[in-house]
Tab-separated table of C-alpha atoms in Angstrom:
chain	number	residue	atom	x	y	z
N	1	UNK	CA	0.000	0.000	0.000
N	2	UNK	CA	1.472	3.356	-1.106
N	3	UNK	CA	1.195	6.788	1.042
N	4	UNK	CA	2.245	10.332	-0.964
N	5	UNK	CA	4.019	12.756	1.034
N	6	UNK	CA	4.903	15.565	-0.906
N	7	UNK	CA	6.820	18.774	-0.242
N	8	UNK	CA	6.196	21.869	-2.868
N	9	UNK	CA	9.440	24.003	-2.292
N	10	UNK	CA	12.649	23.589	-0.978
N	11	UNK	CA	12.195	26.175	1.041
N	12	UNK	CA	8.318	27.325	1.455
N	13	UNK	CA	4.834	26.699	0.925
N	14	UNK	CA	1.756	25.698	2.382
N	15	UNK	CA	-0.785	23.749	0.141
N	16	UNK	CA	0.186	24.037	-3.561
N	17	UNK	CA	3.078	25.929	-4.368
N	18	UNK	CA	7.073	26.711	-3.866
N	19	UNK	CA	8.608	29.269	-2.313
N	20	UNK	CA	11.241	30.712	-0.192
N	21	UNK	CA	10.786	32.370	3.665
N	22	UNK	CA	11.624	35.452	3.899
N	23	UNK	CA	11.002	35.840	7.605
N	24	UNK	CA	10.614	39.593	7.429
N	25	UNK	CA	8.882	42.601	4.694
N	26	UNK	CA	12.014	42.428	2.465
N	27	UNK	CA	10.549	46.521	1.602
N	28	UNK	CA	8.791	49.356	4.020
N	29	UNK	CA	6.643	51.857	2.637
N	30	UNK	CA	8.674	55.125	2.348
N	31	UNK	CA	7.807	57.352	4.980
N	32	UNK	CA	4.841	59.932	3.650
N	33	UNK	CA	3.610	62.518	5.958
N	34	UNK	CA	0.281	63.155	6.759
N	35	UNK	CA	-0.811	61.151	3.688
N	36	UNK	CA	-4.421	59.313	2.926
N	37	UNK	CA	-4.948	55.955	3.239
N	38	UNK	CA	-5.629	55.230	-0.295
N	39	UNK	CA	-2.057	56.999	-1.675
N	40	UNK	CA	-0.286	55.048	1.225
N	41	UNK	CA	-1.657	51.567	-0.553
N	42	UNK	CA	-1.461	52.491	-3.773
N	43	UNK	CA	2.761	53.520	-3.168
N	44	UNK	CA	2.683	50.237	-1.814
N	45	UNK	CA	0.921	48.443	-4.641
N	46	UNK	CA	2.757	50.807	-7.566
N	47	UNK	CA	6.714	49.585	-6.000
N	48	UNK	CA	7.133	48.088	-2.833
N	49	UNK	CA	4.436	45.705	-0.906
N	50	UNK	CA	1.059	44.627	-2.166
N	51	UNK	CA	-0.916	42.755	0.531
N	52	UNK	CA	-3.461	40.004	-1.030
N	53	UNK	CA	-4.153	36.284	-1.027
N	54	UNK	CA	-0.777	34.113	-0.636
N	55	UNK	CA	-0.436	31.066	-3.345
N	56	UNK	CA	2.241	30.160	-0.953
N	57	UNK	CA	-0.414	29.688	1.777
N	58	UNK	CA	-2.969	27.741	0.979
N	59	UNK	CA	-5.128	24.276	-0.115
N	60	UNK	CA	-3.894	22.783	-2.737
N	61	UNK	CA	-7.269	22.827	-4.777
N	62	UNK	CA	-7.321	26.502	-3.933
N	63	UNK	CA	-7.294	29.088	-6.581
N	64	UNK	CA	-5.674	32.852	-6.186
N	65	UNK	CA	-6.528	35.166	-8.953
N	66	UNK	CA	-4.666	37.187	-10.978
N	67	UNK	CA	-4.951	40.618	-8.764
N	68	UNK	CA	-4.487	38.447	-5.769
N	69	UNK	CA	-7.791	39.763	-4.427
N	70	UNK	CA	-9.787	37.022	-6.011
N	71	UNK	CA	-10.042	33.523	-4.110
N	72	UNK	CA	-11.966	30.255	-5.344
N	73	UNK	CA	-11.698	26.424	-5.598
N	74	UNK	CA	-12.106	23.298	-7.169
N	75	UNK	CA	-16.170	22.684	-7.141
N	76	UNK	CA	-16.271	19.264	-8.821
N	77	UNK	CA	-17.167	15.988	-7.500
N	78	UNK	CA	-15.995	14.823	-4.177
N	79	UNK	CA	-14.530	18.919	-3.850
N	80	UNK	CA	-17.804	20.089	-3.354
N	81	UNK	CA	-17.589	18.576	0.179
N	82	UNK	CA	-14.625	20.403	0.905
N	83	UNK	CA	-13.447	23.597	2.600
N	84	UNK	CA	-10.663	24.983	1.003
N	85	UNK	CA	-8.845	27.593	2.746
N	86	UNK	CA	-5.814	30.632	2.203
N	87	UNK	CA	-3.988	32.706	3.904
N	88	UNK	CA	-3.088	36.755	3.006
N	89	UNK	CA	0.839	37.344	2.556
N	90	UNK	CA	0.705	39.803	5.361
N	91	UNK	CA	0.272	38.869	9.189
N	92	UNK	CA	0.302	41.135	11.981
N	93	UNK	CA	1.884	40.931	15.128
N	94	UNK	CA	0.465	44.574	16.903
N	95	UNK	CA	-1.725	47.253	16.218
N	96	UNK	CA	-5.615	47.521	15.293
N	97	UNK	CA	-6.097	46.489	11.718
N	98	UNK	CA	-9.383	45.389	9.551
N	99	UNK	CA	-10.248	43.636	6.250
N	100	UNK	CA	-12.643	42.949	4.092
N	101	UNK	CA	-14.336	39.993	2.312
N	102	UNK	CA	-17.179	40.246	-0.261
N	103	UNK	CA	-18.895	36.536	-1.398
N	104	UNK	CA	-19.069	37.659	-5.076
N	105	UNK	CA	-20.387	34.591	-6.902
N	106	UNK	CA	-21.716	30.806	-5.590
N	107	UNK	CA	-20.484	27.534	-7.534
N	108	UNK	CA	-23.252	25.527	-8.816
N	109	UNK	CA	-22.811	21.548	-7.453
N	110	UNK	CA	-24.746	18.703	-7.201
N	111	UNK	CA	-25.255	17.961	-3.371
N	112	UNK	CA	-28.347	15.984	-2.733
N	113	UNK	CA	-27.575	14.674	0.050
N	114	UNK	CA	-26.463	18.191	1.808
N	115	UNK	CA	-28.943	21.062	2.915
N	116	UNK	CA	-29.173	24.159	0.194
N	117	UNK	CA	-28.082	26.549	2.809
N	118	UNK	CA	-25.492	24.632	3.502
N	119	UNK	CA	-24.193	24.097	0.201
N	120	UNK	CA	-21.979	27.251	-0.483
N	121	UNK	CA	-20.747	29.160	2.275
N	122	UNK	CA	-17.480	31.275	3.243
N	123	UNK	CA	-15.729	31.861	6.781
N	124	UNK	CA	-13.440	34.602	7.483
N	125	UNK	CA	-11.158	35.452	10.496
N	126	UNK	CA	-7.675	35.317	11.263
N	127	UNK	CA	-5.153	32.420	12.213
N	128	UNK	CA	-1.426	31.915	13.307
N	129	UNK	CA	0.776	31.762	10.433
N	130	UNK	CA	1.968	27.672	11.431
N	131	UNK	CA	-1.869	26.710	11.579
N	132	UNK	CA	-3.711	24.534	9.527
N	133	UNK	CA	-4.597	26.410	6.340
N	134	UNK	CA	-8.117	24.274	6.398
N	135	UNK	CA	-9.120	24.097	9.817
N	136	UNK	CA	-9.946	28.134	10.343
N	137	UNK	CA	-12.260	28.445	13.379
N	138	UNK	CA	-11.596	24.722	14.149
N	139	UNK	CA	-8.388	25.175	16.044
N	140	UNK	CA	-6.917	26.613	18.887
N	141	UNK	CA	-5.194	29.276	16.823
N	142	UNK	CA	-7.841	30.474	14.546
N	143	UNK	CA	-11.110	32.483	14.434
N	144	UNK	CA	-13.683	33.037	12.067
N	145	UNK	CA	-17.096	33.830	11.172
N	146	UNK	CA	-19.361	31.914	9.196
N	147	UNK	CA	-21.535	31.778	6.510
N	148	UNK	CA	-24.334	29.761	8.736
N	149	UNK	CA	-24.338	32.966	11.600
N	150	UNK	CA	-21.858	31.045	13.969
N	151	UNK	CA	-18.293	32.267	15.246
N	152	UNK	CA	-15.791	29.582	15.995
N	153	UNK	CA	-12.958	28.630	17.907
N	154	UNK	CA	-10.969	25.630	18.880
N	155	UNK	CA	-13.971	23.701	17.196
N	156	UNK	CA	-16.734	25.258	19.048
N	157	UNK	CA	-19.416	26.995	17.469
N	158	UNK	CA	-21.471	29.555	18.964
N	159	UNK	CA	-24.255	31.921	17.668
N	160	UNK	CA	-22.583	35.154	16.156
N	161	UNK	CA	-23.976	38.140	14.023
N	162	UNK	CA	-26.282	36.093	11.518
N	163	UNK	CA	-26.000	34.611	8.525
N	164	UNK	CA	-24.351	35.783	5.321
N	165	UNK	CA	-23.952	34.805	1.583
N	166	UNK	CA	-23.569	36.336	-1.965
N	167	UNK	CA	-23.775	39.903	-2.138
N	168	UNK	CA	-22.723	40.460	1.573
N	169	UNK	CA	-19.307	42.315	2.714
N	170	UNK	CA	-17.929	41.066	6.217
N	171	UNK	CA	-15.088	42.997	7.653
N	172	UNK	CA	-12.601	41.596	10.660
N	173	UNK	CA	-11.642	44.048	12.881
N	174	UNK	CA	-8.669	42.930	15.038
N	175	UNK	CA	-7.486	44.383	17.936
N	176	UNK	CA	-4.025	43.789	19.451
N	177	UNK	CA	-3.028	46.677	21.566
N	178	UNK	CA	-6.175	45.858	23.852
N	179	UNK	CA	-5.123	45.480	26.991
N	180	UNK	CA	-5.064	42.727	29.139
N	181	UNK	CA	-7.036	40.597	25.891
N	182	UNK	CA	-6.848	41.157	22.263
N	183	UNK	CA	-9.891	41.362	20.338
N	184	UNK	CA	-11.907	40.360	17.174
N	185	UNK	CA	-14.851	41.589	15.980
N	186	UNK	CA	-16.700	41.853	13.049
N	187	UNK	CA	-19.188	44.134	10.808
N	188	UNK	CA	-21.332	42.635	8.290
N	189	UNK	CA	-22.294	45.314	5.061
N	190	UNK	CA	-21.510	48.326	7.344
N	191	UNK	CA	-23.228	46.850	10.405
N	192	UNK	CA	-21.206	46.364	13.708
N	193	UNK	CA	-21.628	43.525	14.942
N	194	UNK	CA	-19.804	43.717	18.257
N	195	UNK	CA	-16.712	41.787	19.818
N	196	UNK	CA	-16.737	38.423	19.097
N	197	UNK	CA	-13.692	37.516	20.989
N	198	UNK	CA	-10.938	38.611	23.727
N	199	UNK	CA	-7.997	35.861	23.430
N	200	UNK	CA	-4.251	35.995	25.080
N	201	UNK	CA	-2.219	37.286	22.418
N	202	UNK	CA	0.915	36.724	25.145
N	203	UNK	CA	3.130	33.725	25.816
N	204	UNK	CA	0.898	31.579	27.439
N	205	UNK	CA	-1.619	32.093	24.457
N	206	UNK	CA	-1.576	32.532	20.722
N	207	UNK	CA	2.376	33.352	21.306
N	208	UNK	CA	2.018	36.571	18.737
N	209	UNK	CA	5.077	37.571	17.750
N	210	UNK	CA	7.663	34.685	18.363
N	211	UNK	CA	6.584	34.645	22.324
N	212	UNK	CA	7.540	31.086	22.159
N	213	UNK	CA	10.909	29.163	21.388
N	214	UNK	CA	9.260	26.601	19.493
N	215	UNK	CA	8.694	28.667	16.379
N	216	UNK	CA	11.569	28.862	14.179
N	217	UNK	CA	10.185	31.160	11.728
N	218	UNK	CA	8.829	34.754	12.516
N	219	UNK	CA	5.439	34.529	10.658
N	220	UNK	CA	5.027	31.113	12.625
N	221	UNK	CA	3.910	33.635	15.155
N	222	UNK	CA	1.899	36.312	13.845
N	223	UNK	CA	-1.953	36.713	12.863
N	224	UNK	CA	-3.079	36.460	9.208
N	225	UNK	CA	-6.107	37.214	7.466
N	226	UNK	CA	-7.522	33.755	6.737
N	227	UNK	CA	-10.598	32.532	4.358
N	228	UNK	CA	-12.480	29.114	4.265
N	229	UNK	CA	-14.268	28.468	0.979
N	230	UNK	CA	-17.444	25.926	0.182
N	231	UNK	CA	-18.396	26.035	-3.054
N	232	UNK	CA	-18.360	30.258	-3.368
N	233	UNK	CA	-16.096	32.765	-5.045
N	234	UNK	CA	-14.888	36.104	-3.253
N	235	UNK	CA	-12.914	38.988	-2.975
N	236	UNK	CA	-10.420	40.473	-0.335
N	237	UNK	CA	-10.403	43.830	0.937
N	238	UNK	CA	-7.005	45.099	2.096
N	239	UNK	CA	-6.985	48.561	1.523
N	240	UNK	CA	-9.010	51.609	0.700
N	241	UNK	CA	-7.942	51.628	-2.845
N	242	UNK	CA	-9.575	47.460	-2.674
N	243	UNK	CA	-12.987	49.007	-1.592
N	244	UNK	CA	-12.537	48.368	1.891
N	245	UNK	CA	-14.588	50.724	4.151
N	246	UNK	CA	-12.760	51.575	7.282
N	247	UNK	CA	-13.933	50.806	10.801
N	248	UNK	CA	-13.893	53.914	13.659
N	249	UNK	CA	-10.342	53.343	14.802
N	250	UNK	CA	-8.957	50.136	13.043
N	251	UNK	CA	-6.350	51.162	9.879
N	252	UNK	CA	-6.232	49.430	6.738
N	253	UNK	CA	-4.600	45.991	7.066
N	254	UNK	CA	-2.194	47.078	3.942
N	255	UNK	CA	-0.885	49.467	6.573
N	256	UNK	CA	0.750	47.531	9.123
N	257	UNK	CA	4.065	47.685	6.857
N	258	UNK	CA	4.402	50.911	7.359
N	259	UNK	CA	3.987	51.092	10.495
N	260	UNK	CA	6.018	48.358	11.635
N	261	UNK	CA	3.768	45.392	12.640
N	262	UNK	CA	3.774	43.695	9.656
N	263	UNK	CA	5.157	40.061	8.842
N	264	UNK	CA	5.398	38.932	5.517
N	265	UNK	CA	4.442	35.703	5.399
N	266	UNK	CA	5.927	32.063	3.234
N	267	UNK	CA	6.769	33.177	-0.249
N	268	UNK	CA	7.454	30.953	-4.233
N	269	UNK	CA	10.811	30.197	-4.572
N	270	UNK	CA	11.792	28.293	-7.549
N	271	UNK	CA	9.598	24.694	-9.072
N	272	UNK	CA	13.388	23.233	-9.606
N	273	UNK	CA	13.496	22.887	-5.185
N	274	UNK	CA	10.334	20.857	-5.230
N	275	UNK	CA	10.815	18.069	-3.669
N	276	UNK	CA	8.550	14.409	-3.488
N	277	UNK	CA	8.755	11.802	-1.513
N	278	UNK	CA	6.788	8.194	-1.517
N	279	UNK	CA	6.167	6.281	1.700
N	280	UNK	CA	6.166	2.564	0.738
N	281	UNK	CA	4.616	-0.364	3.586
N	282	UNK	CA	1.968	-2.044	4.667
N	283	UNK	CA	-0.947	-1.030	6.226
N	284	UNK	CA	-0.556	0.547	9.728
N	285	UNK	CA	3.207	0.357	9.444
N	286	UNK	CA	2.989	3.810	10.279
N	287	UNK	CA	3.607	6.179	7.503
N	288	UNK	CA	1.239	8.522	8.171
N	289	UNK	CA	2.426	9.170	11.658
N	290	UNK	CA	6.106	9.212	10.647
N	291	UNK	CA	5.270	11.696	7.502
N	292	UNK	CA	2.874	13.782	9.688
N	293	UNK	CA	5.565	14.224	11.863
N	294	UNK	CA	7.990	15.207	9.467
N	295	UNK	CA	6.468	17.638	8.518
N	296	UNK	CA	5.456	19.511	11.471
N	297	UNK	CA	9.154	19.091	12.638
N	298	UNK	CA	10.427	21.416	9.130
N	299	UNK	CA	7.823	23.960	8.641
N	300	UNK	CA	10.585	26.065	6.293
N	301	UNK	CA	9.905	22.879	3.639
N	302	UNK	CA	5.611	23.200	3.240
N	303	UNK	CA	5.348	19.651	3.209
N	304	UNK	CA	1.509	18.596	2.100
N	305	UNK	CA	0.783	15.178	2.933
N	306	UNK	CA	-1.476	13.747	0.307
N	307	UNK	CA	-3.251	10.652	1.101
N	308	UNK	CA	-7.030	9.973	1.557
N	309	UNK	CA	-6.463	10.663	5.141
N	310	UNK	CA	-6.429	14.867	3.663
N	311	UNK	CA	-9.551	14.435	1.819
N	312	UNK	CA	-11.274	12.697	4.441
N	313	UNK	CA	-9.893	15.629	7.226
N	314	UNK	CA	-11.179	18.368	4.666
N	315	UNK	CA	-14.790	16.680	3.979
N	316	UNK	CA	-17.336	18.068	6.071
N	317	UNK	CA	-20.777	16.111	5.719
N	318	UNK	CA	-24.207	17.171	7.465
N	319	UNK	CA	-24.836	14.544	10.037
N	320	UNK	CA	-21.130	12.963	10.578
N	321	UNK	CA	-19.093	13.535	13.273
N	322	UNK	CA	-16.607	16.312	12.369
N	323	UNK	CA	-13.499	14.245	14.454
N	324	UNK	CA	-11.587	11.435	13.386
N	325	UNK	CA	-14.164	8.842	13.776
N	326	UNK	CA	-14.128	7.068	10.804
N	327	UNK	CA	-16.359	4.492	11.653
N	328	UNK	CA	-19.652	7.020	11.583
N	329	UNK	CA	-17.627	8.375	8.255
N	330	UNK	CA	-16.208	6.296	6.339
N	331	UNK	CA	-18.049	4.859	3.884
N	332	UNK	CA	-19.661	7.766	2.908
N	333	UNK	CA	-16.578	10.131	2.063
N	334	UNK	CA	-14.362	7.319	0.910
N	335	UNK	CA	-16.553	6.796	-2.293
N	336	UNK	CA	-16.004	11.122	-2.750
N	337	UNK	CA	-12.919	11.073	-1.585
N	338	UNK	CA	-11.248	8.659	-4.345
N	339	UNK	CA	-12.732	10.988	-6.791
N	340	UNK	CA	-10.285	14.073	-5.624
C-alpha cells in the first residue's frame, strides 16, 4: 500500500506551491507625511508591498486570482464537500487592523444529500501563520465567522452576528493593543456587529510575535487574514484603494508595513526545489504518523501530505461527526474522496 508525502518548495509553501521564507517585509513603505490611506496603498501596490491572497499559503485545490484579491476552488465531484482555505501574505503581530471579504459569486454543485443553505458558504477570520490552512475556526489558533451565523474557535461553534452569503461584505476588525485581551470583531455590510472575541495574544496564548521558542520562523507567530471556501467565489479587501470601508479606529490591514507590525508571510521560490517523496509499507506500518511528523518538525519545507487521510480531514458532511471517527464516516466520504 502506497502513502504520498509531498513537499512543494525547498524552502516554502503551504498547500500548492514553492517558495522561499523570507522571515521579514524584504521593503517598508517610504515614509509619507500626513498622507491618505488610499495613496499610502497604492505607493505600496505601484513599488514596494502589495498585501493580497498568498499562493504560498494555501489548499492545494485553492485558486488565487490574478490581482491576488480574487479567491476560489475546485467545485467538482468529491470537492464540493470540501473547505478549502488561504492565507493573506501579510500577518500582523500589533496594532488595530481590519479587512474585508465580499462573497461575489456561488459555484453551482450537485449535493443531494447536503442542505441548500449549507451548500456554499465562506468563513473569514484570522489564524497563526503555522496553523492549519483548512481548519480556520476549528483550532486553537484560529477564528472566524461563518456563513451559517456562527463564530468559531478551537472547534466550538457559537451563535454570532447572523448569517451571510452572496452579495454580503464582512469585515474583521482585530485588535491587538487591547489590553489585558486582544480582540476580534466583526461588521457585516456596514453593520457592527460587536466583539466576538478577547484571546491571550501573550506567551501563554496565541504566542504573537515569536513569544515562544518553538517557532523557528517569525510569521510562525503572527496573525493572518484567513478565508475558508465551500463552493463560493470572493474577494479580499485590504486597503481603501480594494474598496474596503474603514472601521472607527482600526487602519487598513495594507498598513501595518508601514507602520512596523507587519510580517510577511511564506513566499514561491523556484519549481526546480520541489521536492517528493513516496512512503512505501503495509498497512498501519505507520507512515502517516512518521510523515505527519515530518512535517510539522520542518515547517521552512511546506510539506503537504497527500493521502485519503487529507480528503477525508477536509470533507465536512451534514450529520457525521466532524473528528476522526471514521467508523460514523467512512463509507460515505471514501466513495467522494477517491474521486479528488
Amino acid at each position: 500500500m502506497l502513502g504520498k508525502f509531498c513537499c512543494q518548495g525547498a524552502e516554502e509553501k503551504r498547500r500548492g506551491g514553492l517558495k522561499k521564507m523570507s522571515s521579514a517585509p524584504k521593503h517598508s513603505a517610504p515614509a509619507v507625511a500626513e498622507e491618505p490611506y488610499s495613496k499610502r496603498a497604492k505607493i505600496k501596490a505601484e513599488g514596494l508591498f502589495k498585501v493580497s491572497l498568498n499562493p504560498a499559503d494555501c489548499n492545494i485545490d485553492f485558486t488565487v486570482g490574478k490581482d491576488g484579491l480574487l479567491g476560489s476552488a475546485l467545485h467538482g465531484d468529491g470537492f464540493a464537500y470540501c473547505w478549502s482555505g488561504a492565507r493573506a501574505n501579510l500577518g500582523i503581530t500589533g496594532g488595530k487592523y481590519c479587512f474585508g471579504c465580499k462573497v461575489t459569486s456561488i459555484q453551482p454543485v450537485e449535493m443531494e444529500d447536503t442542505p441548500k443553505d449549507q451548500q456554499n458558504l465562506c468563513r473569514v477570520g484570522i489564524s497563526r501563520g503555522d496553523d492549519n490552512v483548512a481548519s480556520l475556526g476549528e483550532s486553537e489558533h484560529s477564528y472566524g465567522y461563518g456563513g451559517t451565523g456562527k463564530f468559531s474557535n478551537s472547534g466550538r461553534f457559537l451563535d454570532y452576528g447572523g448569517r451571510f452569503g452572496v452579495g454580503d461584505t464582512v469585515i474583521c476588525a482585530v485588535d491587538l493593543d487591547s489590553k489585558p485581551m486582544a480582540k476580534i470583531s466583526f461588521a457585516k455590510n456596514g453593520n457592527w456587529l460587536g466583539v466576538a472575541k478577547e484571546f491571550d495574544v501573550g506567551s501563554r496564548g496565541l504566542a504573537v510575535g515569536g513569544g515562544s521558542s518553538e517557532k523557528k520562523l517569525k510569521w510562525e507567530g503572527a496573525l493572518f487574514p484567513h478565508v475558508l471556501l465551500k463552493n463560493v467565489e470572493i474577494k479580499m479587501l485590504f486597503s481603501v484603494d480594494d474598496g474596503l470601508k474603514l472601521l472607527p479606529g482600526f487602519k487598513p490591514w495594507a498598513t501595518a508595513v508601514e507602520d512596523g507590525n507587519g510580517v510577511e508571510g511564506p513566499q514561491l521560490g523556484d519549481f526546480r526545489d520541489c521536492e517528493v517523496m513516496m512512503m512505501v509499507g503495509m498497512p498501519a506500518a505507520g507512515k502517516t504518523t512518521w510523515a505527519e511528523k515530518w512535517a510539522k518538525d520542518h515547517p521552512e519545507k511546506r510539506y503537504t501530505v497527500l493521502g485519503t487521510n487529507l480528503a477525508l480531514d477536509i470533507m465536512k458532511v451534514p450529520g457525521l461527526m466532524r473528528k476522526k471517527n471514521y467508523g460514523e464516516r467512512f463509507e460515505r466520504l471514501m466513495d467522494r474522496a477517491t474521486k479528488i
